[in-house]
Amino acid sequence: MPAALSLPRRRRTASLASALALAAGLALAIPTAPAYAFAAPESFAELAEKISPAVVNITTSSMVSGPASGGPMVPEGSPFEDFFEQFQAPNGEPQRSEALGSGFVISEDGYIVTNNHVIEGADEILIEFFGGEKLPATLIGTDPKTDIALLKVEAEKPLAFVTFGNSDLARVGDWVVAMGNPLGQGFSVSAGIVSARNRELTGTYDDYLQTDAAINRGNSGGPLFNMDGQVVGVNTAILSPNGGSIGIGFSMASNVVTKVVDQLKEFGETRRGWLGVRIQDVTPDIAESMGLSEAKGALVTDVPDGPSKDAGIVAGDVITTFNGQSVGDAGDLTRRVGDAPIGEAVPVVVLRDGKSETLQVTLGRREEAEAQPRPVSGQPSEEKRSLELLGLTLQPLNDQLRRQLGLQAGDSGLVVGKVDPASEAFVKGLREGDVITEAGQQKVARLKDLEDRVEEARAAGRKSLLLLIRRDGDPRFVALSIAK
């Protein structure tokens, strides 16, 4: 059974959840190090004693329809399966459900960081401190894109808290310590190393540290500490075939979290910069088709009305530098733009027709722009006949095809009618109904336009031709071989 990526999530409780622990075996992992590595700490006890008072357990309560989801994980056919069924509400009747997670205090006046999925949909949030004290919490704000939430409690005295460290300084192989409330068992410490950096899972702003420190359900929202007792990550997800820890856990890097927390604290929401372009990575074949020396930067696929269009950026530009920082790929640019100040002009360097050009772009706010529809642009089309080329059967857009594809009256391009399953086009994801709007970074409305672009690329010694494909309004570039 293949491994699946899952959130360690808040742990749903059952009246006799402790019985589940009887079914779990214990394994001892003894890390070994090469001779040239620093020796492992003799003990993590002093560090654990120092940071424990700032780590909290979080219990949320909400009304749900039907049996509580995320309950004890019992293998199918297990003798515990029937045992736990008696605690589920019958007939899908609404019931109050409790869930457990983790978090940590970041200020003496009671601000607490956790995962958004720990408190999402909760009616009540209760914080339990290391010493056993319990306080209700107020939700300050959330950011689903990074799965971060900020809470606040009102305490009679200053609270113990921890500080964020610089996650960019965390090296692969460095020791780290995870704390939280795994499987509802209460405060727990596990140790491991940073296994990898800059992991991306599914989010736009993902920048995870991977660790082999044990992370299980209930650890969600808990801190990942370096050996100085600083938080370098927020434990968020695990990769596992069975929902339990197999030593592949992911913690959102603290340098991402701190920016989100600062905005949630100040505004109660995030305020990210918006460049106003659709982009994709520059692959080696795309780089070759454009005559680029290396596959680097972010390729602009579409420029709707907004900051970039106003500044003169066009589809086909490759953004190589943003605000003085080199752009490695599309994700790199997205994160840099998100961190940039709204309403300020920033220099953006693009490659266009083999030349570098610097444009000044005044950034908008992403949260406001995301709610606006983005129409598909184009030009009038003509003629109606088909063409077989590059493994594709094509014909120009007409009014009937526009209606079928949900396009606008002025949209133009070549519609893919069939794709040869043995062709490179099929392997690279082209399918029936896709619309080719550009070839060689020039508009195509007629079949002859595409034929001309192919011949021009061959005459220039190119091995491939860059096509701009639209599907359901979303653009992307694909480079197809044009060798005879």
Short mmCIF file of C-alpha atoms in Angstrom, two decimals:
data_model
loop_
_atom_site.label_atom_id
_atom_site.label_comp_id
_atom_site.label_asym_id
_atom_site.label_seq_id
_atom_site.Cartn_x
_atom_site.Cartn_y
_atom_site.Cartn_z
CA MET A 1 0.00 0.00 0.00
CA PRO A 2 1.60 3.31 -1.03
CA ALA A 3 2.42 5.95 1.51
CA ALA A 4 0.03 8.89 1.76
CA LEU A 5 0.62 12.46 2.85
CA SER A 6 -1.61 13.45 5.72
CA LEU A 7 -1.94 16.03 8.40
CA PRO A 8 -1.13 14.62 11.84
CA ARG A 9 -4.28 16.56 12.66
CA ARG A 10 -6.07 17.16 15.88
CA ARG A 11 -6.69 13.86 17.60
CA ARG A 12 -10.36 12.99 18.14
CA THR A 13 -11.01 11.52 21.59
CA ALA A 14 -13.10 8.56 22.67
CA SER A 15 -14.14 7.60 26.15
CA LEU A 16 -11.68 4.72 26.24
CA ALA A 17 -9.10 6.02 23.79
CA SER A 18 -6.30 4.87 26.06
CA ALA A 19 -7.08 1.30 25.05
CA LEU A 20 -5.70 2.06 21.63
CA ALA A 21 -2.25 2.45 23.12
CA LEU A 22 -2.32 -1.23 24.07
CA ALA A 23 -2.39 -2.12 20.38
CA ALA A 24 0.70 -0.08 19.52
CA GLY A 25 4.19 -1.51 19.75
CA LEU A 26 7.22 0.44 20.91
CA ALA A 27 10.35 0.77 18.80
CA LEU A 28 13.70 2.15 19.87
CA ALA A 29 15.64 4.10 17.23
CA ILE A 30 19.33 4.52 18.04
CA PRO A 31 20.88 7.11 15.73
CA THR A 32 24.37 6.35 14.54
CA ALA A 33 26.73 9.02 13.29
CA PRO A 34 29.82 8.93 11.12
CA ALA A 35 33.12 9.52 12.84
CA TYR A 36 33.38 13.11 11.62
CA ALA A 37 29.98 14.21 13.04
CA PHE A 38 29.47 15.97 16.36
CA ALA A 39 28.56 13.62 19.19
CA ALA A 40 24.91 13.26 20.09
CA PRO A 41 23.80 15.08 23.25
CA GLU A 42 24.08 12.96 26.37
CA SER A 43 20.55 14.07 27.25
CA PHE A 44 17.79 16.35 26.05
CA ALA A 45 16.49 16.72 29.61
CA GLU A 46 17.75 20.26 30.26
CA LEU A 47 16.38 21.50 26.95
CA ALA A 48 13.02 19.82 27.56
CA GLU A 49 12.82 21.31 31.04
CA LYS A 50 13.56 24.76 29.64
CA ILE A 51 10.97 24.77 26.83
CA SER A 52 8.14 22.63 28.25
CA PRO A 53 6.36 25.43 30.17
CA ALA A 54 5.66 27.27 26.90
CA VAL A 55 4.17 24.25 25.06
CA VAL A 56 0.41 23.75 25.36
CA ASN A 57 -2.24 21.16 24.65
CA ILE A 58 -5.27 22.43 22.76
CA THR A 59 -8.77 20.97 23.05
CA THR A 60 -11.44 22.17 20.65
CA SER A 61 -15.16 21.51 20.77
CA SER A 62 -17.74 21.74 17.99
CA MET A 63 -21.07 20.30 16.87
CA VAL A 64 -20.77 17.83 13.99
CA SER A 65 -23.23 15.72 12.03
CA GLY A 66 -22.82 12.00 12.47
CA PRO A 67 -19.98 10.14 14.16
CA ALA A 68 -16.89 12.16 15.00
CA SER A 69 -14.30 11.94 12.28
CA GLY A 70 -10.66 11.29 12.93
CA GLY A 71 -11.35 9.01 15.88
CA PRO A 72 -9.06 6.24 17.08
CA MET A 73 -7.25 4.67 14.17
CA VAL A 74 -8.13 0.99 14.42
CA PRO A 75 -7.06 -1.44 11.65
CA GLU A 76 -9.92 -3.07 9.78
CA GLY A 77 -10.71 -6.44 11.32
CA SER A 78 -9.02 -5.54 14.58
CA PRO A 79 -10.70 -6.71 17.82
CA PHE A 80 -10.76 -3.04 18.82
CA GLU A 81 -12.98 -2.17 15.81
CA ASP A 82 -16.24 -3.36 17.43
CA PHE A 83 -15.06 -2.07 20.78
CA PHE A 84 -15.00 1.56 19.66
CA GLU A 85 -18.18 1.47 17.54
CA GLN A 86 -20.32 1.64 20.65
CA PHE A 87 -19.08 5.19 21.32
CA GLN A 88 -20.31 6.58 17.99
CA ALA A 89 -23.61 8.41 17.74
CA PRO A 90 -26.34 6.49 15.88
CA ASN A 91 -28.24 7.57 12.74
CA GLY A 92 -25.92 10.47 11.96
CA GLU A 93 -27.44 12.64 14.71
CA PRO A 94 -25.56 15.87 15.51
CA GLN A 95 -23.21 15.47 18.44
CA ARG A 96 -20.59 17.49 20.22
CA SER A 97 -17.11 16.46 19.14
CA GLU A 98 -13.82 17.17 20.85
CA ALA A 99 -10.42 17.24 19.17
CA LEU A 100 -6.88 17.58 20.47
CA GLY A 101 -3.84 19.37 19.12
CA SER A 102 -0.77 21.25 20.23
CA GLY A 103 0.58 24.78 20.25
CA PHE A 104 3.11 27.07 21.93
CA VAL A 105 3.14 30.45 23.67
CA ILE A 106 5.11 33.19 21.90
CA SER A 107 4.60 36.10 24.31
CA GLU A 108 4.11 36.60 28.03
CA ASP A 109 0.75 38.30 27.38
CA GLY A 110 -0.75 35.09 25.98
CA TYR A 111 -0.37 34.83 22.19
CA ILE A 112 -0.31 31.19 21.09
CA VAL A 113 0.58 29.67 17.69
CA THR A 114 -0.94 26.45 16.35
CA ASN A 115 -2.16 24.94 13.05
CA ASN A 116 -5.29 26.25 11.37
CA HIS A 117 -6.60 22.70 10.95
CA VAL A 118 -6.39 22.18 14.72
CA ILE A 119 -8.95 24.91 15.51
CA GLU A 120 -10.89 25.11 12.22
CA GLY A 121 -14.65 25.07 12.82
CA ALA A 122 -14.30 25.04 16.61
CA ASP A 123 -16.96 26.58 18.86
CA GLU A 124 -14.73 26.50 21.90
CA ILE A 125 -10.95 26.40 22.30
CA LEU A 126 -9.39 25.37 25.62
CA ILE A 127 -5.68 25.68 26.36
CA GLU A 128 -4.00 23.35 28.86
CA PHE A 129 -0.61 24.45 30.13
CA PHE A 130 2.26 22.22 31.21
CA GLY A 131 1.44 22.73 34.87
CA GLY A 132 -2.18 21.65 34.39
CA GLU A 133 -3.83 25.08 34.32
CA LYS A 134 -6.57 25.58 31.73
CA LEU A 135 -7.73 28.78 30.04
CA PRO A 136 -10.20 29.52 27.22
CA ALA A 137 -8.66 30.99 24.06
CA THR A 138 -9.87 33.55 21.52
CA LEU A 139 -9.10 33.13 17.84
CA ILE A 140 -7.14 36.15 16.54
CA GLY A 141 -6.73 35.05 12.93
CA THR A 142 -5.87 32.19 10.58
CA ASP A 143 -3.96 31.62 7.36
CA PRO A 144 -5.11 28.43 5.58
CA LYS A 145 -2.39 28.84 2.93
CA THR A 146 0.32 28.08 5.51
CA ASP A 147 -2.01 26.27 7.96
CA ILE A 148 -1.17 28.71 10.76
CA ALA A 149 -3.53 30.10 13.40
CA LEU A 150 -2.96 32.67 16.16
CA LEU A 151 -4.82 32.41 19.49
CA LYS A 152 -4.90 34.59 22.62
CA VAL A 153 -5.53 33.78 26.28
CA GLU A 154 -5.97 36.17 29.19
CA ALA A 155 -3.83 35.08 32.14
CA GLU A 156 -3.48 36.64 35.57
CA LYS A 157 0.32 36.50 35.42
CA PRO A 158 2.96 36.62 32.66
CA LEU A 159 3.26 33.34 30.81
CA ALA A 160 6.38 31.38 29.96
CA PHE A 161 7.05 31.71 26.24
CA VAL A 162 9.51 30.68 23.54
CA THR A 163 11.03 32.65 20.68
CA PHE A 164 11.41 31.91 16.99
CA GLY A 165 14.79 31.03 15.53
CA ASN A 166 16.07 31.51 11.98
CA SER A 167 14.96 28.42 10.04
CA ASP A 168 17.33 29.35 7.21
CA LEU A 169 20.20 28.44 9.54
CA ALA A 170 18.84 24.93 10.19
CA ARG A 171 21.15 22.49 8.40
CA VAL A 172 20.37 18.99 7.23
CA GLY A 173 21.65 16.78 10.02
CA ASP A 174 21.12 19.28 12.86
CA TRP A 175 19.43 17.94 15.98
CA VAL A 176 15.83 19.07 16.61
CA VAL A 177 13.22 18.35 19.27
CA ALA A 178 9.46 18.11 18.71
CA MET A 179 6.94 18.68 21.49
CA GLY A 180 3.21 18.18 21.58
CA ASN A 181 0.26 15.99 22.50
CA PRO A 182 0.59 12.85 20.32
CA LEU A 183 -2.48 10.58 20.18
CA GLY A 184 -3.97 12.43 23.13
CA GLN A 185 -1.36 11.09 25.52
CA GLY A 186 -0.41 14.48 26.95
CA PHE A 187 2.87 16.37 26.86
CA SER A 188 5.53 14.42 25.01
CA VAL A 189 9.04 15.05 23.66
CA SER A 190 10.71 13.40 20.67
CA ALA A 191 14.12 14.05 19.12
CA GLY A 192 15.59 13.64 15.67
CA ILE A 193 17.41 15.56 12.99
CA VAL A 194 16.56 17.88 10.13
CA SER A 195 16.22 15.39 7.26
CA ALA A 196 15.71 17.91 4.44
CA ARG A 197 14.95 21.57 3.83
CA ASN A 198 12.70 23.60 1.52
CA ARG A 199 10.13 20.84 1.06
CA GLU A 200 6.98 21.75 -0.87
CA LEU A 201 3.76 19.78 -0.32
CA THR A 202 0.58 21.31 -1.72
CA GLY A 203 0.51 24.95 -0.70
CA THR A 204 1.50 28.10 -2.56
CA TYR A 205 3.81 29.28 0.22
CA ASP A 206 5.16 25.92 1.36
CA ASP A 207 8.64 25.88 2.89
CA TYR A 208 8.86 22.87 5.18
CA LEU A 209 11.65 21.39 7.23
CA GLN A 210 11.53 17.60 7.04
CA THR A 211 12.43 15.74 10.22
CA ASP A 212 12.58 12.19 11.53
CA ALA A 213 11.59 13.32 15.04
CA ALA A 214 8.39 11.41 15.83
CA ILE A 215 5.27 13.39 14.86
CA ASN A 216 1.83 11.78 15.25
CA ARG A 217 -1.80 12.81 15.40
CA GLY A 218 -2.18 15.40 18.11
CA ASN A 219 1.27 16.86 17.43
CA SER A 220 -0.28 19.26 14.91
CA GLY A 221 0.56 22.85 15.76
CA GLY A 222 3.35 21.90 18.15
CA PRO A 223 6.83 23.42 17.94
CA LEU A 224 10.02 22.02 16.45
CA PHE A 225 12.98 23.33 18.46
CA ASN A 226 16.66 23.69 17.68
CA MET A 227 19.21 22.93 20.37
CA ASP A 228 19.11 26.56 21.56
CA GLY A 229 15.45 26.17 22.48
CA GLN A 230 14.27 28.33 19.59
CA VAL A 231 11.28 27.39 17.42
CA VAL A 232 12.43 26.64 13.86
CA GLY A 233 9.21 25.00 12.67
CA VAL A 234 5.54 24.29 13.35
CA ASN A 235 4.71 20.57 13.08
CA THR A 236 2.05 20.21 10.39
CA ALA A 237 2.05 17.04 8.28
CA ILE A 238 3.44 13.51 8.02
CA LEU A 239 4.03 11.06 5.20
CA SER A 240 2.74 7.67 6.24
CA PRO A 241 0.99 4.58 4.86
CA ASN A 242 -0.96 4.05 8.07
CA GLY A 243 -1.43 7.48 9.68
CA GLY A 244 1.34 6.93 12.23
CA SER A 245 4.89 8.24 12.33
CA ILE A 246 7.41 6.50 10.10
CA GLY A 247 10.03 9.20 10.49
CA ILE A 248 8.91 11.53 7.69
CA GLY A 249 7.39 14.62 9.26
CA PHE A 250 7.07 18.20 8.00
CA SER A 251 7.27 21.44 9.97
CA MET A 252 6.45 24.79 8.42
CA ALA A 253 9.67 26.84 8.56
CA SER A 254 9.74 29.53 11.23
CA ASN A 255 10.76 32.23 8.74
CA VAL A 256 7.41 31.70 7.01
CA VAL A 257 5.47 31.47 10.27
CA THR A 258 6.85 34.66 11.82
CA LYS A 259 5.69 36.80 8.90
CA VAL A 260 2.21 35.26 9.05
CA VAL A 261 1.98 35.68 12.83
CA ASP A 262 3.04 39.33 12.67
CA GLN A 263 0.27 40.07 10.14
CA LEU A 264 -2.37 38.11 12.06
CA LYS A 265 -1.44 39.95 15.22
CA GLU A 266 -1.61 43.37 13.55
CA PHE A 267 -4.50 42.92 11.11
CA GLY A 268 -6.25 39.66 12.07
CA GLU A 269 -5.58 38.48 8.48
CA THR A 270 -2.75 38.17 5.99
CA ARG A 271 -1.80 40.90 3.51
CA ARG A 272 0.40 39.51 0.76
CA GLY A 273 1.85 41.24 -2.25
CA TRP A 274 0.33 40.57 -5.69
CA LEU A 275 2.29 40.83 -8.91
CA GLY A 276 -0.65 40.05 -11.20
CA VAL A 277 0.80 37.34 -13.44
CA ARG A 278 0.34 33.62 -13.98
CA ILE A 279 3.65 31.82 -14.06
CA GLN A 280 5.29 28.42 -14.40
CA ASP A 281 8.76 26.93 -14.05
CA VAL A 282 11.28 27.15 -16.87
CA THR A 283 12.00 23.51 -17.76
CA PRO A 284 15.11 22.49 -19.74
CA ASP A 285 13.11 21.94 -22.93
CA ILE A 286 11.37 25.31 -22.54
CA ALA A 287 14.75 26.95 -21.95
CA GLU A 288 16.09 25.37 -25.15
CA SER A 289 13.07 26.43 -27.16
CA MET A 290 13.53 30.03 -25.98
CA GLY A 291 17.29 30.07 -26.45
CA LEU A 292 17.99 30.50 -22.73
CA SER A 293 21.36 29.48 -21.29
CA GLU A 294 19.82 27.83 -18.20
CA ALA A 295 16.47 26.57 -16.95
CA LYS A 296 15.94 29.23 -14.30
CA GLY A 297 13.40 31.92 -13.50
CA ALA A 298 9.61 32.15 -13.72
CA LEU A 299 7.94 32.07 -17.15
CA VAL A 300 4.93 34.39 -17.47
CA THR A 301 1.98 32.58 -19.05
CA ASP A 302 -0.72 35.24 -18.67
CA VAL A 303 -1.00 38.90 -17.65
CA PRO A 304 -4.53 39.93 -16.63
CA ASP A 305 -5.42 43.51 -15.78
CA GLY A 306 -3.32 44.49 -12.77
CA PRO A 307 0.11 45.64 -11.59
CA SER A 308 2.23 43.70 -14.10
CA LYS A 309 0.12 44.67 -17.09
CA ASP A 310 0.34 48.30 -16.05
CA ALA A 311 4.13 47.97 -15.79
CA GLY A 312 4.50 46.39 -19.24
CA ILE A 313 5.13 42.73 -18.43
CA VAL A 314 3.81 40.42 -21.16
CA ALA A 315 3.21 36.68 -21.56
CA GLY A 316 6.43 34.96 -22.55
CA ASP A 317 8.65 37.14 -20.36
CA VAL A 318 10.96 35.23 -18.02
CA ILE A 319 11.24 36.91 -14.61
CA THR A 320 14.83 36.44 -13.43
CA THR A 321 15.09 38.95 -10.58
CA PHE A 322 12.49 40.39 -8.20
CA ASN A 323 13.24 43.32 -5.92
CA GLY A 324 16.98 42.69 -6.20
CA GLN A 325 16.78 38.95 -5.48
CA SER A 326 17.42 36.20 -8.00
CA VAL A 327 14.37 34.07 -8.92
CA GLY A 328 15.01 30.33 -9.08
CA ASP A 329 11.58 29.10 -10.12
CA ALA A 330 7.87 29.93 -10.01
CA GLY A 331 7.48 28.97 -6.34
CA ASP A 332 10.45 31.08 -5.39
CA LEU A 333 8.90 34.13 -7.09
CA THR A 334 5.50 33.52 -5.48
CA ARG A 335 6.99 33.49 -2.00
CA ARG A 336 9.11 36.60 -2.61
CA VAL A 337 6.13 38.54 -3.97
CA GLY A 338 3.96 37.43 -1.04
CA ASP A 339 6.51 38.83 1.41
CA ALA A 340 6.92 42.13 -0.46
CA PRO A 341 5.22 45.36 0.70
CA ILE A 342 1.84 46.22 -0.84
CA GLY A 343 1.57 49.49 -2.72
CA GLU A 344 5.30 49.95 -3.22
CA ALA A 345 7.11 49.91 -6.57
CA VAL A 346 9.70 47.14 -6.88
CA PRO A 347 12.17 46.46 -9.71
CA VAL A 348 11.45 43.32 -11.75
CA VAL A 349 14.03 42.09 -14.27
CA VAL A 350 12.68 40.11 -17.23
CA LEU A 351 14.23 38.38 -20.21
CA ARG A 352 12.39 39.23 -23.43
CA ASP A 353 13.55 38.27 -26.91
CA GLY A 354 16.98 37.41 -25.51
CA LYS A 355 17.43 40.80 -23.84
CA SER A 356 17.20 41.82 -20.19
CA GLU A 357 14.83 44.61 -19.19
CA THR A 358 14.02 46.15 -15.80
CA LEU A 359 10.44 47.22 -15.07
CA GLN A 360 8.98 48.94 -12.00
CA VAL A 361 5.87 47.17 -10.68
CA THR A 362 3.64 48.60 -7.93
CA LEU A 363 2.32 45.57 -6.06
CA GLY A 364 -1.33 45.03 -5.25
CA ARG A 365 -2.81 42.86 -2.50
CA ARG A 366 -3.28 39.19 -3.33
CA GLU A 367 -6.26 38.57 -1.06
CA GLU A 368 -8.25 41.26 -2.87
CA ALA A 369 -7.18 40.15 -6.34
CA GLU A 370 -8.01 36.46 -5.85
CA ALA A 371 -11.71 37.20 -5.65
CA GLN A 372 -11.74 38.85 -9.08
CA PRO A 373 -12.52 36.72 -12.19
CA ARG A 374 -9.81 36.51 -14.84
CA PRO A 375 -11.20 36.38 -18.39
CA VAL A 376 -9.45 34.47 -21.16
CA SER A 377 -8.01 36.91 -23.67
CA GLY A 378 -7.60 36.45 -27.41
CA GLN A 379 -8.13 37.76 -30.91
CA PRO A 380 -10.62 36.98 -33.69
CA SER A 381 -10.18 33.67 -35.48
CA GLU A 382 -10.83 32.64 -39.04
CA GLU A 383 -11.05 29.59 -41.35
CA LYS A 384 -12.39 26.16 -40.45
CA ARG A 385 -10.32 23.19 -41.45
CA SER A 386 -8.18 20.73 -39.55
CA LEU A 387 -4.45 20.13 -39.40
CA GLU A 388 -2.41 17.22 -38.05
CA LEU A 389 0.87 18.47 -36.61
CA LEU A 390 3.11 17.58 -33.66
CA GLY A 391 0.83 14.65 -32.79
CA LEU A 392 -2.20 16.95 -32.60
CA THR A 393 -5.32 17.30 -34.71
CA LEU A 394 -6.15 21.01 -34.69
CA GLN A 395 -8.73 23.47 -35.95
CA PRO A 396 -9.26 27.20 -35.39
CA LEU A 397 -11.76 28.42 -32.83
CA ASN A 398 -15.22 29.31 -34.14
CA ASP A 399 -18.39 30.45 -32.43
CA GLN A 400 -19.64 26.91 -31.89
CA LEU A 401 -16.38 25.77 -30.31
CA ARG A 402 -16.23 28.86 -28.15
CA ARG A 403 -19.69 28.05 -26.76
CA GLN A 404 -18.74 24.42 -26.18
CA LEU A 405 -15.54 25.39 -24.37
CA GLY A 406 -17.10 28.25 -22.42
CA LEU A 407 -14.86 30.86 -24.05
CA GLN A 408 -15.56 34.49 -24.79
CA ALA A 409 -16.55 35.88 -28.19
CA GLY A 410 -13.16 37.44 -28.89
CA ASP A 411 -11.03 34.47 -27.88
CA SER A 412 -8.81 32.99 -30.59
CA GLY A 413 -6.49 30.05 -30.99
CA LEU A 414 -6.31 26.47 -32.25
CA VAL A 415 -8.44 23.81 -30.59
CA VAL A 416 -7.00 20.35 -29.99
CA GLY A 417 -9.45 17.81 -31.42
CA LYS A 418 -7.36 14.68 -30.93
CA VAL A 419 -4.00 13.79 -29.39
CA ASP A 420 -1.95 10.84 -30.64
CA PRO A 421 -1.45 8.63 -27.54
CA ALA A 422 2.06 7.78 -28.78
CA SER A 423 3.08 11.42 -29.21
CA GLU A 424 5.23 13.67 -27.06
CA ALA A 425 2.22 16.01 -26.81
CA PHE A 426 0.22 13.28 -25.04
CA VAL A 427 3.09 12.55 -22.63
CA LYS A 428 3.31 16.24 -21.75
CA GLY A 429 -0.37 16.40 -20.89
CA LEU A 430 -2.11 17.91 -23.93
CA ARG A 431 -5.68 16.71 -24.28
CA GLU A 432 -8.78 17.17 -26.39
CA GLY A 433 -10.32 20.60 -25.80
CA ASP A 434 -7.04 22.37 -25.02
CA VAL A 435 -6.57 25.65 -26.89
CA ILE A 436 -3.19 26.72 -28.32
CA THR A 437 -3.08 30.53 -28.22
CA GLU A 438 0.62 31.15 -28.87
CA ALA A 439 3.48 29.39 -30.63
CA GLY A 440 7.05 30.66 -30.43
CA GLN A 441 5.68 33.46 -28.20
CA GLN A 442 3.50 34.79 -31.03
CA LYS A 443 -0.30 34.71 -31.28
CA VAL A 444 -1.83 31.95 -33.40
CA ALA A 445 -5.36 32.27 -34.78
CA ARG A 446 -5.01 30.33 -38.05
CA LEU A 447 -3.58 26.94 -38.78
CA LYS A 448 -1.02 28.58 -41.05
CA ASP A 449 0.19 30.64 -38.10
CA LEU A 450 1.29 27.45 -36.35
CA GLU A 451 2.85 26.01 -39.50
CA ASP A 452 4.82 29.24 -39.98
CA ARG A 453 6.07 29.18 -36.39
CA VAL A 454 7.27 25.59 -36.80
CA GLU A 455 9.18 26.43 -39.96
CA GLU A 456 10.67 29.57 -38.40
CA ALA A 457 11.89 27.60 -35.37
CA ARG A 458 13.44 24.92 -37.58
CA ALA A 459 15.14 27.56 -39.72
CA ALA A 460 16.60 29.08 -36.55
CA GLY A 461 18.04 25.71 -35.54
CA ARG A 462 15.61 25.14 -32.66
CA LYS A 463 14.88 21.59 -31.57
CA SER A 464 11.54 22.46 -29.99
CA LEU A 465 8.71 24.99 -30.20
CA LEU A 466 7.15 26.72 -27.20
CA LEU A 467 3.33 26.56 -27.13
CA LEU A 468 0.99 28.46 -24.79
CA ILE A 469 -1.89 26.16 -23.88
CA ARG A 470 -5.13 27.15 -22.16
CA ARG A 471 -7.43 24.73 -20.41
CA ASP A 472 -10.50 26.01 -18.55
CA GLY A 473 -8.94 29.47 -18.72
CA ASP A 474 -5.67 28.41 -17.06
CA PRO A 475 -2.54 28.95 -19.18
CA ARG A 476 0.71 26.97 -19.25
CA PHE A 477 3.67 26.66 -21.58
CA VAL A 478 4.67 23.37 -23.20
CA ALA A 479 7.71 22.82 -25.41
CA LEU A 480 7.25 20.18 -28.16
CA SER A 481 9.96 18.69 -30.35
CA ILE A 482 9.84 19.88 -33.98
CA ALA A 483 12.55 17.58 -35.36
CA LYS A 484 11.55 16.17 -38.75
#
